[in-house]
Short mmCIF file of C-alpha atoms and ligand atoms in Angstrom, two decimals:
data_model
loop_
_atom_site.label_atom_id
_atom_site.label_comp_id
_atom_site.label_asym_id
_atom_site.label_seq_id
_atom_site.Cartn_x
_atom_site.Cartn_y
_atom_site.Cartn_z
CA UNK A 1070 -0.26 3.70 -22.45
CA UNK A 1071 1.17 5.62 -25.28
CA UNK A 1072 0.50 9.05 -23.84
CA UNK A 1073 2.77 8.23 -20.46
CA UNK A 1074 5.49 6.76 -22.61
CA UNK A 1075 6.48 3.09 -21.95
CA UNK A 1076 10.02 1.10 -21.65
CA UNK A 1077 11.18 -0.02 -25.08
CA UNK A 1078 11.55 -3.51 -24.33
CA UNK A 1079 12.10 -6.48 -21.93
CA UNK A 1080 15.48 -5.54 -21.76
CA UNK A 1081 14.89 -1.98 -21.32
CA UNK A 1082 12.87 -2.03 -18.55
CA UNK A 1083 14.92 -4.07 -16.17
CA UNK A 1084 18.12 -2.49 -17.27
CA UNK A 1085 15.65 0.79 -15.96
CA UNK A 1086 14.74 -1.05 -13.07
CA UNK A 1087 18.45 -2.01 -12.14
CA UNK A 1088 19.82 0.97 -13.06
CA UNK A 1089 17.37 2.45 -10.26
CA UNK A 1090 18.19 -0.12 -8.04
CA UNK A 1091 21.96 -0.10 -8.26
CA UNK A 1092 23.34 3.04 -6.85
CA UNK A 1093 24.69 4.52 -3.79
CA UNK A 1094 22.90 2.47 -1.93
CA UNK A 1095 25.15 -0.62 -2.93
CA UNK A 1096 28.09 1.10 -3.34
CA UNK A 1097 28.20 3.96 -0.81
CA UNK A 1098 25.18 3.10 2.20
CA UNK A 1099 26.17 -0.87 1.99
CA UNK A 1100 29.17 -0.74 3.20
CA UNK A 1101 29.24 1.29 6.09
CA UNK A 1102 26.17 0.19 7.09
CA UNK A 1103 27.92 -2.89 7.41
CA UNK A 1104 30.56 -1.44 8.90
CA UNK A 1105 28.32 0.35 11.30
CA UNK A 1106 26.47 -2.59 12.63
CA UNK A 1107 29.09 -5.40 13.06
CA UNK A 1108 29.78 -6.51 10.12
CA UNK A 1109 28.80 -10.24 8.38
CA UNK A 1110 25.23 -10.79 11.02
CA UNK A 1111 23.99 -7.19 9.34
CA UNK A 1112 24.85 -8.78 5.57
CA UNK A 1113 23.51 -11.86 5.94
CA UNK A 1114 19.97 -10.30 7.99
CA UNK A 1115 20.53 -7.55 5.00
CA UNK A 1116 20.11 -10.65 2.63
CA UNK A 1117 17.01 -12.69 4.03
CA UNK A 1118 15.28 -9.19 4.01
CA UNK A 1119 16.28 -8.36 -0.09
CA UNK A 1120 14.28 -11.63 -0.91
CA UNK A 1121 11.60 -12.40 2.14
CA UNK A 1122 10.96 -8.79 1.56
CA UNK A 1123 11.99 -6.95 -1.11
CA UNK A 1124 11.82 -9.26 -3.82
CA UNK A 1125 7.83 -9.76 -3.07
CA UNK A 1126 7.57 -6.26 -2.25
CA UNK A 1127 9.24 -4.98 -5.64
CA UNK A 1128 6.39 -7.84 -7.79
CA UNK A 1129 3.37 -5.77 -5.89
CA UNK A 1130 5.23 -2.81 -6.44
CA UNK A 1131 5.10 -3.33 -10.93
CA UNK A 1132 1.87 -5.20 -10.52
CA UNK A 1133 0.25 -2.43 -8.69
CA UNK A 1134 1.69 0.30 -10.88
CA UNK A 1135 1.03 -1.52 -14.22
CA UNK A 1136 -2.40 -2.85 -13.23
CA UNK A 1137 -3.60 1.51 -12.81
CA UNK A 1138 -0.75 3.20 -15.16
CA UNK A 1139 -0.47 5.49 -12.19
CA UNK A 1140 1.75 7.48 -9.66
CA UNK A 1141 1.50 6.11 -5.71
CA UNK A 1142 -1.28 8.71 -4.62
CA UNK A 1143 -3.52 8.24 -8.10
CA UNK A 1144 -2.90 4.13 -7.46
CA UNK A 1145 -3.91 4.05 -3.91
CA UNK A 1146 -6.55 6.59 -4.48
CA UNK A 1147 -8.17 4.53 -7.30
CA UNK A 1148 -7.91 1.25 -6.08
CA UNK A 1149 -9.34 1.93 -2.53
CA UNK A 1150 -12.31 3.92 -3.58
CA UNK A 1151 -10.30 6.93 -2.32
CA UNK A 1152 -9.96 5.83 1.38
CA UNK A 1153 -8.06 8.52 4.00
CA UNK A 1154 -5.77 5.96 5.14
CA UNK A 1155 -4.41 4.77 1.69
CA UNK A 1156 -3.97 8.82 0.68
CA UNK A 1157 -2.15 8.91 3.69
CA UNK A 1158 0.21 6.48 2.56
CA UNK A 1159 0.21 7.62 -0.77
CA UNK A 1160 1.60 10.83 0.28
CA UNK A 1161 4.56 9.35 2.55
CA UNK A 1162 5.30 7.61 -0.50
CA UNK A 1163 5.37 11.37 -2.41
CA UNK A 1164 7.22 12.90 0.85
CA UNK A 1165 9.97 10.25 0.75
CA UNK A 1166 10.85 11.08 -2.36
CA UNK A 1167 11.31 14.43 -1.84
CA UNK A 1168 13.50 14.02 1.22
CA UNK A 1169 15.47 10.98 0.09
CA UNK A 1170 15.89 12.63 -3.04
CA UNK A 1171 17.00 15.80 -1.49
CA UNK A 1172 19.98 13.61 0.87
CA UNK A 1173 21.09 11.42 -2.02
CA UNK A 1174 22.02 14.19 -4.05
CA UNK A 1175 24.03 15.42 -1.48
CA UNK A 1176 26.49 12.17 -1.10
CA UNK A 1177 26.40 12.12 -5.29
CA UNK A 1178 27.57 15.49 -4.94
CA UNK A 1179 30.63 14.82 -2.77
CA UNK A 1180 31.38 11.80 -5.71
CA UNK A 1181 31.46 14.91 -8.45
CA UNK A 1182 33.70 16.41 -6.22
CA UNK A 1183 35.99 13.38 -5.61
CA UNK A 1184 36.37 12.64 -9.43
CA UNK A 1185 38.03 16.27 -9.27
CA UNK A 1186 40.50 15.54 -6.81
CA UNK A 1187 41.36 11.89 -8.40
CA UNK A 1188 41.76 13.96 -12.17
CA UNK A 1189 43.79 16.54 -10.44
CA UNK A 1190 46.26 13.65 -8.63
CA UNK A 1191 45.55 14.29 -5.48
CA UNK A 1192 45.26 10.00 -4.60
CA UNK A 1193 48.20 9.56 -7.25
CA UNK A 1194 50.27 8.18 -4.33
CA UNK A 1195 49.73 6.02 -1.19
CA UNK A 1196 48.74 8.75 1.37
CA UNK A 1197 48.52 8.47 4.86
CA UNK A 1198 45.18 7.36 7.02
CA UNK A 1199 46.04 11.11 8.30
CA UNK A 1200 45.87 12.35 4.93
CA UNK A 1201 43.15 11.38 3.48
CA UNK A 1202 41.19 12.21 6.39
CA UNK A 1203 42.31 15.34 6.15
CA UNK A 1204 40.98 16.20 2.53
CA UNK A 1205 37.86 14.18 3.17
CA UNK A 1206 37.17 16.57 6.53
CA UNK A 1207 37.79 20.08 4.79
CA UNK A 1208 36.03 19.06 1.78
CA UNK A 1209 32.70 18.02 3.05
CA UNK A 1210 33.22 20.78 5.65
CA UNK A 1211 33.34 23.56 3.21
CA UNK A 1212 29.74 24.86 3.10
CA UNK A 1213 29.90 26.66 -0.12
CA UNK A 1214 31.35 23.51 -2.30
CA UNK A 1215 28.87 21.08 -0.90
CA UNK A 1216 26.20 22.79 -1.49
CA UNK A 1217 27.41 23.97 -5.23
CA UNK A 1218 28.00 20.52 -6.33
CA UNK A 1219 24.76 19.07 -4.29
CA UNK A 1220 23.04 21.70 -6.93
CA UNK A 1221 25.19 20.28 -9.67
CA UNK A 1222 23.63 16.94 -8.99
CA UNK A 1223 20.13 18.44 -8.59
CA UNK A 1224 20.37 19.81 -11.75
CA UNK A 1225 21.48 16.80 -13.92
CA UNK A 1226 18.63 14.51 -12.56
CA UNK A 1227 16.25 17.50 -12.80
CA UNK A 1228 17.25 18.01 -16.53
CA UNK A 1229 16.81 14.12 -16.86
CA UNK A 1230 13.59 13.92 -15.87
CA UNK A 1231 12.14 16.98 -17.47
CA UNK A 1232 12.43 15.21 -21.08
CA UNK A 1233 16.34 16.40 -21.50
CA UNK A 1234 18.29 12.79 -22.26
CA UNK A 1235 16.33 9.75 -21.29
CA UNK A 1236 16.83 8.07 -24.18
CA UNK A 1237 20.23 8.60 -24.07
CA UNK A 1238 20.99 7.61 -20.15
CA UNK A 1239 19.43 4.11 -20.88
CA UNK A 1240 21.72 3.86 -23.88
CA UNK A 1241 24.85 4.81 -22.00
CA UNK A 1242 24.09 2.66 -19.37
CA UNK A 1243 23.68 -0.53 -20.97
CA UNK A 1244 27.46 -0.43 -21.70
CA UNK A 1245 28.73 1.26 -18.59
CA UNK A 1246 26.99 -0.76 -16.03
CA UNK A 1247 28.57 -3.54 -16.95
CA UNK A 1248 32.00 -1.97 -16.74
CA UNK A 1249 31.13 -0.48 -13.24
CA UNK A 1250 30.93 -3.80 -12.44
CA UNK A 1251 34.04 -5.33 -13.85
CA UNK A 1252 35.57 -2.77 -12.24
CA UNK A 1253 33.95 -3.55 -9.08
CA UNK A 1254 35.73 -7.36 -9.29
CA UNK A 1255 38.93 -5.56 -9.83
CA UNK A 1256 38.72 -3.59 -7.31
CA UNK A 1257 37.42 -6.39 -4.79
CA UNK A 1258 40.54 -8.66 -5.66
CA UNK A 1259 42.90 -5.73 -5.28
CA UNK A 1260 41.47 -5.45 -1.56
CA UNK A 1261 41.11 -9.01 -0.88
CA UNK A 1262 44.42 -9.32 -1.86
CA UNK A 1263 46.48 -6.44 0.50
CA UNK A 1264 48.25 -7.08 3.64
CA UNK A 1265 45.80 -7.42 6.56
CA UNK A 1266 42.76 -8.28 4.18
CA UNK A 1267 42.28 -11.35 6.40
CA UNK A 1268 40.65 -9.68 9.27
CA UNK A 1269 38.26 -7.83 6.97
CA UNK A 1270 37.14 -10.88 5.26
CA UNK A 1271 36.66 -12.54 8.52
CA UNK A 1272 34.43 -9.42 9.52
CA UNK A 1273 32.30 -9.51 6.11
CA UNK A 1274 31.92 -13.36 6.29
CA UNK A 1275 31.92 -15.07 9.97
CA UNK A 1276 28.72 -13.53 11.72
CA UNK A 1277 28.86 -12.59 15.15
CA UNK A 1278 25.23 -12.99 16.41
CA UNK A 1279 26.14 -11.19 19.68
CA UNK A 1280 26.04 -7.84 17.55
CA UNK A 1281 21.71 -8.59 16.48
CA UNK A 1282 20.21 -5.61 18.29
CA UNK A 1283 16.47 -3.92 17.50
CA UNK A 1284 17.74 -1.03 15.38
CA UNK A 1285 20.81 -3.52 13.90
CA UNK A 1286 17.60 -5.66 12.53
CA UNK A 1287 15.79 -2.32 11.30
CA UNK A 1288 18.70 -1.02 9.73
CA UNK A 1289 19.39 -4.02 7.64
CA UNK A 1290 15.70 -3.99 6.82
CA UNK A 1291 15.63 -0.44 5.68
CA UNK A 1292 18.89 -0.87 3.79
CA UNK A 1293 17.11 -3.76 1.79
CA UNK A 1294 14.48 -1.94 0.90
CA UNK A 1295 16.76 1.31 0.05
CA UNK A 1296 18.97 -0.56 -2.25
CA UNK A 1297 15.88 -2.21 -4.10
CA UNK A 1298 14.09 1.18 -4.48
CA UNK A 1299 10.91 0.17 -2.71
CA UNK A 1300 8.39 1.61 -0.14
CA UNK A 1301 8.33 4.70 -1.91
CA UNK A 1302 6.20 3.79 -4.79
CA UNK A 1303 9.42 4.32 -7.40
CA UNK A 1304 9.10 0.58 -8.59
CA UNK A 1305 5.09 1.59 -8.79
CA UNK A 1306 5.86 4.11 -11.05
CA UNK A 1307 8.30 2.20 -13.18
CA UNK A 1308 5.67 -0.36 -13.64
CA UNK A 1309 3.41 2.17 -14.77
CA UNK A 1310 5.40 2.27 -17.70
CA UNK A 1311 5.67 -1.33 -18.15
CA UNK A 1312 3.77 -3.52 -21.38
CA UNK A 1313 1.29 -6.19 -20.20
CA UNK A 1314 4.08 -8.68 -22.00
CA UNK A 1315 6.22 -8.43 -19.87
CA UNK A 1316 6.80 -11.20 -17.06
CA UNK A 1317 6.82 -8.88 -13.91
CA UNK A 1318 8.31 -12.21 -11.55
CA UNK A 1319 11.10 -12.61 -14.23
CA UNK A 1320 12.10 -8.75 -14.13
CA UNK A 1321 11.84 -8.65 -10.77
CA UNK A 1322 13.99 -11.38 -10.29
CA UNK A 1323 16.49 -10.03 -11.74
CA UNK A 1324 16.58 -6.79 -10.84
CA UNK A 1325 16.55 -8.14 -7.01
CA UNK A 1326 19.59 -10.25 -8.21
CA UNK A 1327 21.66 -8.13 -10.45
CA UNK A 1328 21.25 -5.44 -7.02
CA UNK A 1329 22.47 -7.36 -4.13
CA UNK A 1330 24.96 -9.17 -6.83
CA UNK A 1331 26.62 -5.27 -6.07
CA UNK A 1332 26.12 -4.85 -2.82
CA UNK A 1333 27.91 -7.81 -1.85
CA UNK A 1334 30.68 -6.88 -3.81
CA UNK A 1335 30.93 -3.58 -2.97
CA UNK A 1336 31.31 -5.12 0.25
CA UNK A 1337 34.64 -7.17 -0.52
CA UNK A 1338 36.07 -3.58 -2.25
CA UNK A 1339 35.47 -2.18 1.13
CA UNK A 1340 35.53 -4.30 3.84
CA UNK A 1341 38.94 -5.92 3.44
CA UNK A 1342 41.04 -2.77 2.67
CA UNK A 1343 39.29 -1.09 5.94
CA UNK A 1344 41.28 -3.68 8.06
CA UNK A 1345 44.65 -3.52 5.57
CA UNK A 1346 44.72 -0.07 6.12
CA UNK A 1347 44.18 -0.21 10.21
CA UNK A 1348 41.16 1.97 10.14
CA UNK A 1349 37.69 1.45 12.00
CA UNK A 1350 34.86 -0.07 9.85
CA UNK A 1351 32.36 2.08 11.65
CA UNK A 1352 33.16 5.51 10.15
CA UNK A 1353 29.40 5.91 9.16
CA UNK A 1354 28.84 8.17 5.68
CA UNK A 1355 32.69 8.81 5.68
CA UNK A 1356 33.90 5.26 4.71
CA UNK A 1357 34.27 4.48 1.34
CA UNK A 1358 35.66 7.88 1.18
CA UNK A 1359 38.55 7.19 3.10
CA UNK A 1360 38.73 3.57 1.87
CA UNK A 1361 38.97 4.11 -1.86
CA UNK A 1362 41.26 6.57 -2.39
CA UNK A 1363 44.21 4.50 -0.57
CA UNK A 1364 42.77 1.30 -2.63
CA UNK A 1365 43.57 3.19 -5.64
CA UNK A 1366 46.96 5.11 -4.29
CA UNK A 1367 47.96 1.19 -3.98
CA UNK A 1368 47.53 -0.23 -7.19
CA UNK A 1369 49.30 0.14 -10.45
CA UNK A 1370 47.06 2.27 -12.76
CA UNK A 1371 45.01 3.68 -9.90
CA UNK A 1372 44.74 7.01 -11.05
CA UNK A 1373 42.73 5.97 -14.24
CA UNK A 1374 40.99 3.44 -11.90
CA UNK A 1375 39.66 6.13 -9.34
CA UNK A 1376 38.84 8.23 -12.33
CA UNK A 1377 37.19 5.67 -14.10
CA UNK A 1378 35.43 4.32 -11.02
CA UNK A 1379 34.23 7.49 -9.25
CA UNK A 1380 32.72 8.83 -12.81
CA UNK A 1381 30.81 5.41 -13.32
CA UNK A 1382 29.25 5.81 -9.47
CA UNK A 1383 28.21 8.84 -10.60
CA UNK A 1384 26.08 7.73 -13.23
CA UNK A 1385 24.60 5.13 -11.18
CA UNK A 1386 23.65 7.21 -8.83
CA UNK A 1387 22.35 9.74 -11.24
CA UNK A 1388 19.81 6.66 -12.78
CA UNK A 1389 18.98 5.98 -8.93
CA UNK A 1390 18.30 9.75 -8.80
CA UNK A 1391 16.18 10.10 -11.32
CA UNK A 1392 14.04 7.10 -10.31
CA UNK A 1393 13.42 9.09 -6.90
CA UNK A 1394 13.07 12.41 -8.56
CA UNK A 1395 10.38 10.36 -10.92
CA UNK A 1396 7.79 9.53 -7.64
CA UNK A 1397 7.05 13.25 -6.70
CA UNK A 1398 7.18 14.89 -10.29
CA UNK A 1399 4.67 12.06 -11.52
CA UNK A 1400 2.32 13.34 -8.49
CA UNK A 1401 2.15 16.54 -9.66
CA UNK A 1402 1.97 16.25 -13.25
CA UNK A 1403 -0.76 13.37 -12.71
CA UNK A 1404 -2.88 14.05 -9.93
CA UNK A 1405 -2.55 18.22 -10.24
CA UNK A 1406 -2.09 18.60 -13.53
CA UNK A 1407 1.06 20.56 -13.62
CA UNK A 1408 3.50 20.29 -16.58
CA UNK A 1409 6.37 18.25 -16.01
CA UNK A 1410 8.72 21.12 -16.00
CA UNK A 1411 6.88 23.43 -13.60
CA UNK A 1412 7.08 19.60 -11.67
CA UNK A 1413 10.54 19.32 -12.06
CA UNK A 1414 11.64 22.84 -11.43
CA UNK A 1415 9.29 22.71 -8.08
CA UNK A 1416 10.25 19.15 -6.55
CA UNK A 1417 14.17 19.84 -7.29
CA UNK A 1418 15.03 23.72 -5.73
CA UNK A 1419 12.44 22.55 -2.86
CA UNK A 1420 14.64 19.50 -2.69
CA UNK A 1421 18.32 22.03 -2.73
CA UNK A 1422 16.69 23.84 0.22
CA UNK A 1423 16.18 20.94 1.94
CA UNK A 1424 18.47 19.21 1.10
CA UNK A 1425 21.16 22.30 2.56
CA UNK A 1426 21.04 20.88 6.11
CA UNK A 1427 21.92 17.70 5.34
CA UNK A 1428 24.96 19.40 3.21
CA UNK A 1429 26.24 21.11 6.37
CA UNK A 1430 26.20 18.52 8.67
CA UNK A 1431 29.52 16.86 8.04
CA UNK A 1432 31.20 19.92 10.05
CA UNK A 1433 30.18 23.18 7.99
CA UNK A 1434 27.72 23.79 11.22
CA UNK A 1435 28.60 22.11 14.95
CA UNK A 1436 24.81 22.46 15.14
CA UNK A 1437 24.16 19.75 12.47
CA UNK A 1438 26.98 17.73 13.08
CA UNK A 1439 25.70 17.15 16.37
CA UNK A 1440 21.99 17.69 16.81
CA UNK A 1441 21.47 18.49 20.72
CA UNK A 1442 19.71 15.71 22.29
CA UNK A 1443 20.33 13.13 20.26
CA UNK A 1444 23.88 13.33 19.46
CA UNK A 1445 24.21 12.18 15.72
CA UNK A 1446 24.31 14.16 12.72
CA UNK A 1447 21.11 15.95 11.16
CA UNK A 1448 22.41 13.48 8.12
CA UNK A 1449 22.32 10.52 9.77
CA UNK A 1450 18.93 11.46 11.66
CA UNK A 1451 17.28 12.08 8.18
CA UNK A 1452 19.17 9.05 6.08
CA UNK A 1453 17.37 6.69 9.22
CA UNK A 1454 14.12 8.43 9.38
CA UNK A 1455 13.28 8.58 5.55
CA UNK A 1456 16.15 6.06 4.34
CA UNK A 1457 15.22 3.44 6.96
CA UNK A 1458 11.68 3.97 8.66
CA UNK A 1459 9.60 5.88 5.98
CA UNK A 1460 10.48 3.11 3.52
CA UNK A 1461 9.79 -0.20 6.01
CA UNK A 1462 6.08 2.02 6.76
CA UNK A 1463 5.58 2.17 3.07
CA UNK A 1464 6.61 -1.49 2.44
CA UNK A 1465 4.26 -2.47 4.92
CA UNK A 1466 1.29 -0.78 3.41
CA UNK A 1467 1.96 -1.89 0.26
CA UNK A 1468 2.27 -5.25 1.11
CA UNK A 1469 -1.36 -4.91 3.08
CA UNK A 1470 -2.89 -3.17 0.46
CA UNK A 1471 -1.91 -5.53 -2.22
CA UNK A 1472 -2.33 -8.80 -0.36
CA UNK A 1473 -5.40 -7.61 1.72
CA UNK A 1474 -7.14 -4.46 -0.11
CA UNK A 1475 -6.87 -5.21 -3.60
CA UNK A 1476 -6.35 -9.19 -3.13
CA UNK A 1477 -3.56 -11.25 -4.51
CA UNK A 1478 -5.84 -13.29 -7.03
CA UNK A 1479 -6.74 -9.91 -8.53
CA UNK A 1480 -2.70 -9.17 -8.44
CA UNK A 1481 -1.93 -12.87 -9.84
CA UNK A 1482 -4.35 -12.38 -12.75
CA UNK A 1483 -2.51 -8.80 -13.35
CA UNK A 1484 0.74 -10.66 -13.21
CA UNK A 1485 -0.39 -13.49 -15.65
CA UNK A 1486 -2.05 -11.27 -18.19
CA UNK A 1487 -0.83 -12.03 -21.94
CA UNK A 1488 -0.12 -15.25 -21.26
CA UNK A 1489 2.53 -14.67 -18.76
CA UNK A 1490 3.46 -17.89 -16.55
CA UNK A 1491 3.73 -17.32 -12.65
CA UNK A 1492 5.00 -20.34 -11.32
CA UNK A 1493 5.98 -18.67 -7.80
CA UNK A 1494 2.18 -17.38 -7.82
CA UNK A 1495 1.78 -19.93 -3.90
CA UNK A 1496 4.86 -18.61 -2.37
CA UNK A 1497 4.72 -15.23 -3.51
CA UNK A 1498 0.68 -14.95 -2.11
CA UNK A 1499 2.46 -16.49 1.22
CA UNK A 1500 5.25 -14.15 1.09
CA UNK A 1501 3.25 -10.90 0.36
CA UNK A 1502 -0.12 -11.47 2.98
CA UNK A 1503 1.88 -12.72 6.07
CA UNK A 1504 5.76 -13.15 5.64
CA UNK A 1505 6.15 -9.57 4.92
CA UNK A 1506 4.02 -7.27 6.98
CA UNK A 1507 4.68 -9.88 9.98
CA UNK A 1508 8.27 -9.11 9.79
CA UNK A 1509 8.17 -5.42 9.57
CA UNK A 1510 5.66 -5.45 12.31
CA UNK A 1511 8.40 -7.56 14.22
CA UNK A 1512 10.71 -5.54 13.16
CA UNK A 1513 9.44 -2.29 14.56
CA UNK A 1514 8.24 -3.83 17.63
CA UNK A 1515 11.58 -5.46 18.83
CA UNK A 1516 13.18 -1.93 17.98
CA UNK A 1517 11.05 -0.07 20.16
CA UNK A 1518 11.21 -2.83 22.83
CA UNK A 1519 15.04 -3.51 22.39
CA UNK A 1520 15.85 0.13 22.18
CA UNK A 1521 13.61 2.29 25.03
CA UNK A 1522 11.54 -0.15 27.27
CA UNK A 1523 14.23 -3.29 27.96
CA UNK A 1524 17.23 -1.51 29.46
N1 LIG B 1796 18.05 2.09 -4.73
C1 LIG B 1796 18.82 3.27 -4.88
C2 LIG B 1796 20.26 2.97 -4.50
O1 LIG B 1796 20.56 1.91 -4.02
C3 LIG B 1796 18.26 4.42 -4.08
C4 LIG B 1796 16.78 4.57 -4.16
C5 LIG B 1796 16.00 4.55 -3.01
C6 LIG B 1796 16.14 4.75 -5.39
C7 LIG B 1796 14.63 4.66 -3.07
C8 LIG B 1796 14.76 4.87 -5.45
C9 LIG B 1796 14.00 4.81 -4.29
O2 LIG B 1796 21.12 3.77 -4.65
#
């Protein structure tokens, strides 16, 4: 265990584990997501899925990574005897990284760029919807910037994860987490609290079932999974880092918590000021970029509010980062041998180029704004492909493998080892063999059947 380096303490760990967990995905995909797919119906199915799903998911996640001290590919390979299937799966797990990794960077990159304009005063004042769609459009359109501070990004998780200042990120982020946070309520009542809040509420909180659709359901399903970090074999190897002490259905717990705890508020920041401010909740990526800057242009002390807010996002998303950059460079430095900077260097200019497209399809190139054929944005194609689909695939296996492969009384007795009580041992055995891969099987099945055979 010593030679892989291990998480300090109890603390430690899940403060690692949230700090993975809690990122863009809460506070950036969440929302318009919501937004996207009609508002309170996709939070509350976003909900059921965190803990039917997720929450058993993210314990066979730990257990499977503690039980073999190993990246996805070397735990699948040495539990199964080295079966073709379960390298198969071990490598989507590797691949997601790399693409998720290469996208998330990208929307981290536009939040570098937005703490410039808030320190320069550019959302001093109340601007106009016009405005502030303005900046928003010929910032992310301008090719060059984008991709210079999606390299900025790149480079700070890359410098993380190569040995520069892990200590020090888990440090900084047991105080500033909990400030992102308070802010976060602050923000929440200033929205809740503006002219025309009302109708957002109503949006975030009365469902309207008539808006459940096949890809609705898998979006929501996706999203849970996103925001929790799983079906990518990050919590796998965070819990290959984790001491047989520690109480994997405790940590878990409150990771699970402590992540959709944001979510849902980042949801009141949003939501409500979206319908005070008379724009349309389904602006996709865009949103919270419009959103926040009048929030802030409306409240005394915004400026030091969108500074302070915009820099703490940052450093989420820079812990959520590193958690994704973490799944590929463990691969190689495990299962090829490389060093972990030849890793690093590899996964993260592989991940710039690819991650280049993604950059210049907010309006830099018609081409990926608007792929031919299928009319959305190479972004959005990629964010639902390996945001959305790559991760419920991954879930799924994981959930087989542990439940089915390896066997959940072999799991249990990994989970109870020192001691360790596991009082949820029944449900979670339920939860993990049928509950889980049922639904995602559903899942995908009433997508395909919703979406191209029932019209
Ligand atoms: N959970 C992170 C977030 O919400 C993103 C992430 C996805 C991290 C997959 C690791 C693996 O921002």
């Amino acid at each position: 265990m010593s030679t892989r380096g291990a998480w300090s303490s109890r603390a430690g760990f899940i403060l690692a584990g949230a700090g993975s967990a809690i990122g863009l995905g809460n506070i950036w995909r969440f929302p318009y997501m919501t937004g996207d797919n009609g508002g309170a119906v996709f939070a509350l199915v976003f909900l059921i899925f965190c803990f039917l799903i997720g929450y058993p998911v993210m314990i066979a996640e730990l257990t499977l990574g503690r039980h073999t001290q190993k990246n996805p590919v070397g735990m699948f390979n040495s539990l199964s005897g080295g079966r073709p299937l379960w390298k198969l799966v071990g490598g989507l797990c590797v691949l997601s990284g790399f693409i998720i990794f290469s996208w998330y960077s990208v929307i981290a990159g536009w939040v570098v760029g937005y703490v410039y304009k808030t320190a320069v005063g550019t959302f001093e004042t109340q601007l106009s919807n016009e405005a502030i769609d303005r900046i928003f459009s010929s910032f992310v359109s301008n090719g060059p910037v984008v991709m210079l501070l999606h390299a900025v990004m790149i480079f700070m998780a890359a410098f993380v994860v190569s040995g520069g200042v892990k200590g020090g990120i888990e440090k900084f982020s047991k105080w500033l987490m909990p400030v992102l946070f308070a802010l976060l309520i602050l923000l929440a009542i200033r929205s809740v609290t503006l002219d025309g809040a009302m109708e957002g509420l109503r949006f975030y909180l009365y469902p309207d079932f008539s808006k459940v659709s096949g890809v609705m359901v898998l979006k929501a399903m996706g999203q849970a999974l996103f925001s929790l970090s799983l079906g990518m074999g990050t919590m796998i190897t965070y819990g290959s880092y984790l001491s047989k002490k520690e109480n994997i259905a405790t940590s878990a717990a409150w990771i699970t918590s402590f992540d959709v705890l944001v979510s849902i508020l980042a949801g009141f920041v949003i939501l409500p000021a979206v319908a005070a401010m008379h724009q349309s909740y389904a602006q996709g990526p865009d949103l919270i970029f419009k959103v926040l800057p009048s929030i802030f242009g409306s409240m005394p002390g915004g400026y030091f509010f969108g500074l302070g807010f915009f820099t703490l996002v940052i450093i989420a998303a820079l812990t959520s980062t590193v958690s994704i950059l973490e799944v590929p460079v463990a691969y190689f430095v495990d299962e090829r041998g490389w060093s972990r900077k030849q890793a690093v260097a590899f996964v993260a200019s592989l991940a710039w180029l690819i991650g280049t497209p993604a950059a210049l399809s907010h309006g830099a190139t018609e081409f990926l704004t608007r792929l031919p054929a299928i009319g959305i944005s190479f972004f959005d194609f990629i964010s639902t492909a390996f945001g959305d689909i790559s991760l419920s695939i991954g879930a799924f296996f994981i959930a087989v493998f542990i439940a089915w492969i390896w066997g959940v009384s072999k799991a249990s007795n990994e989970i109870e080892s020192e001691g360790n009580s596991f009082v949820i041992r029944g449900i979670w055995s339920f939860l993990i063999k049928f509950v889980a891969p049922i639904i995602i099987l559903a899942v995908f099945l009433y997508t395909i059947w919703t979406t191209f055979l029932a019209s």
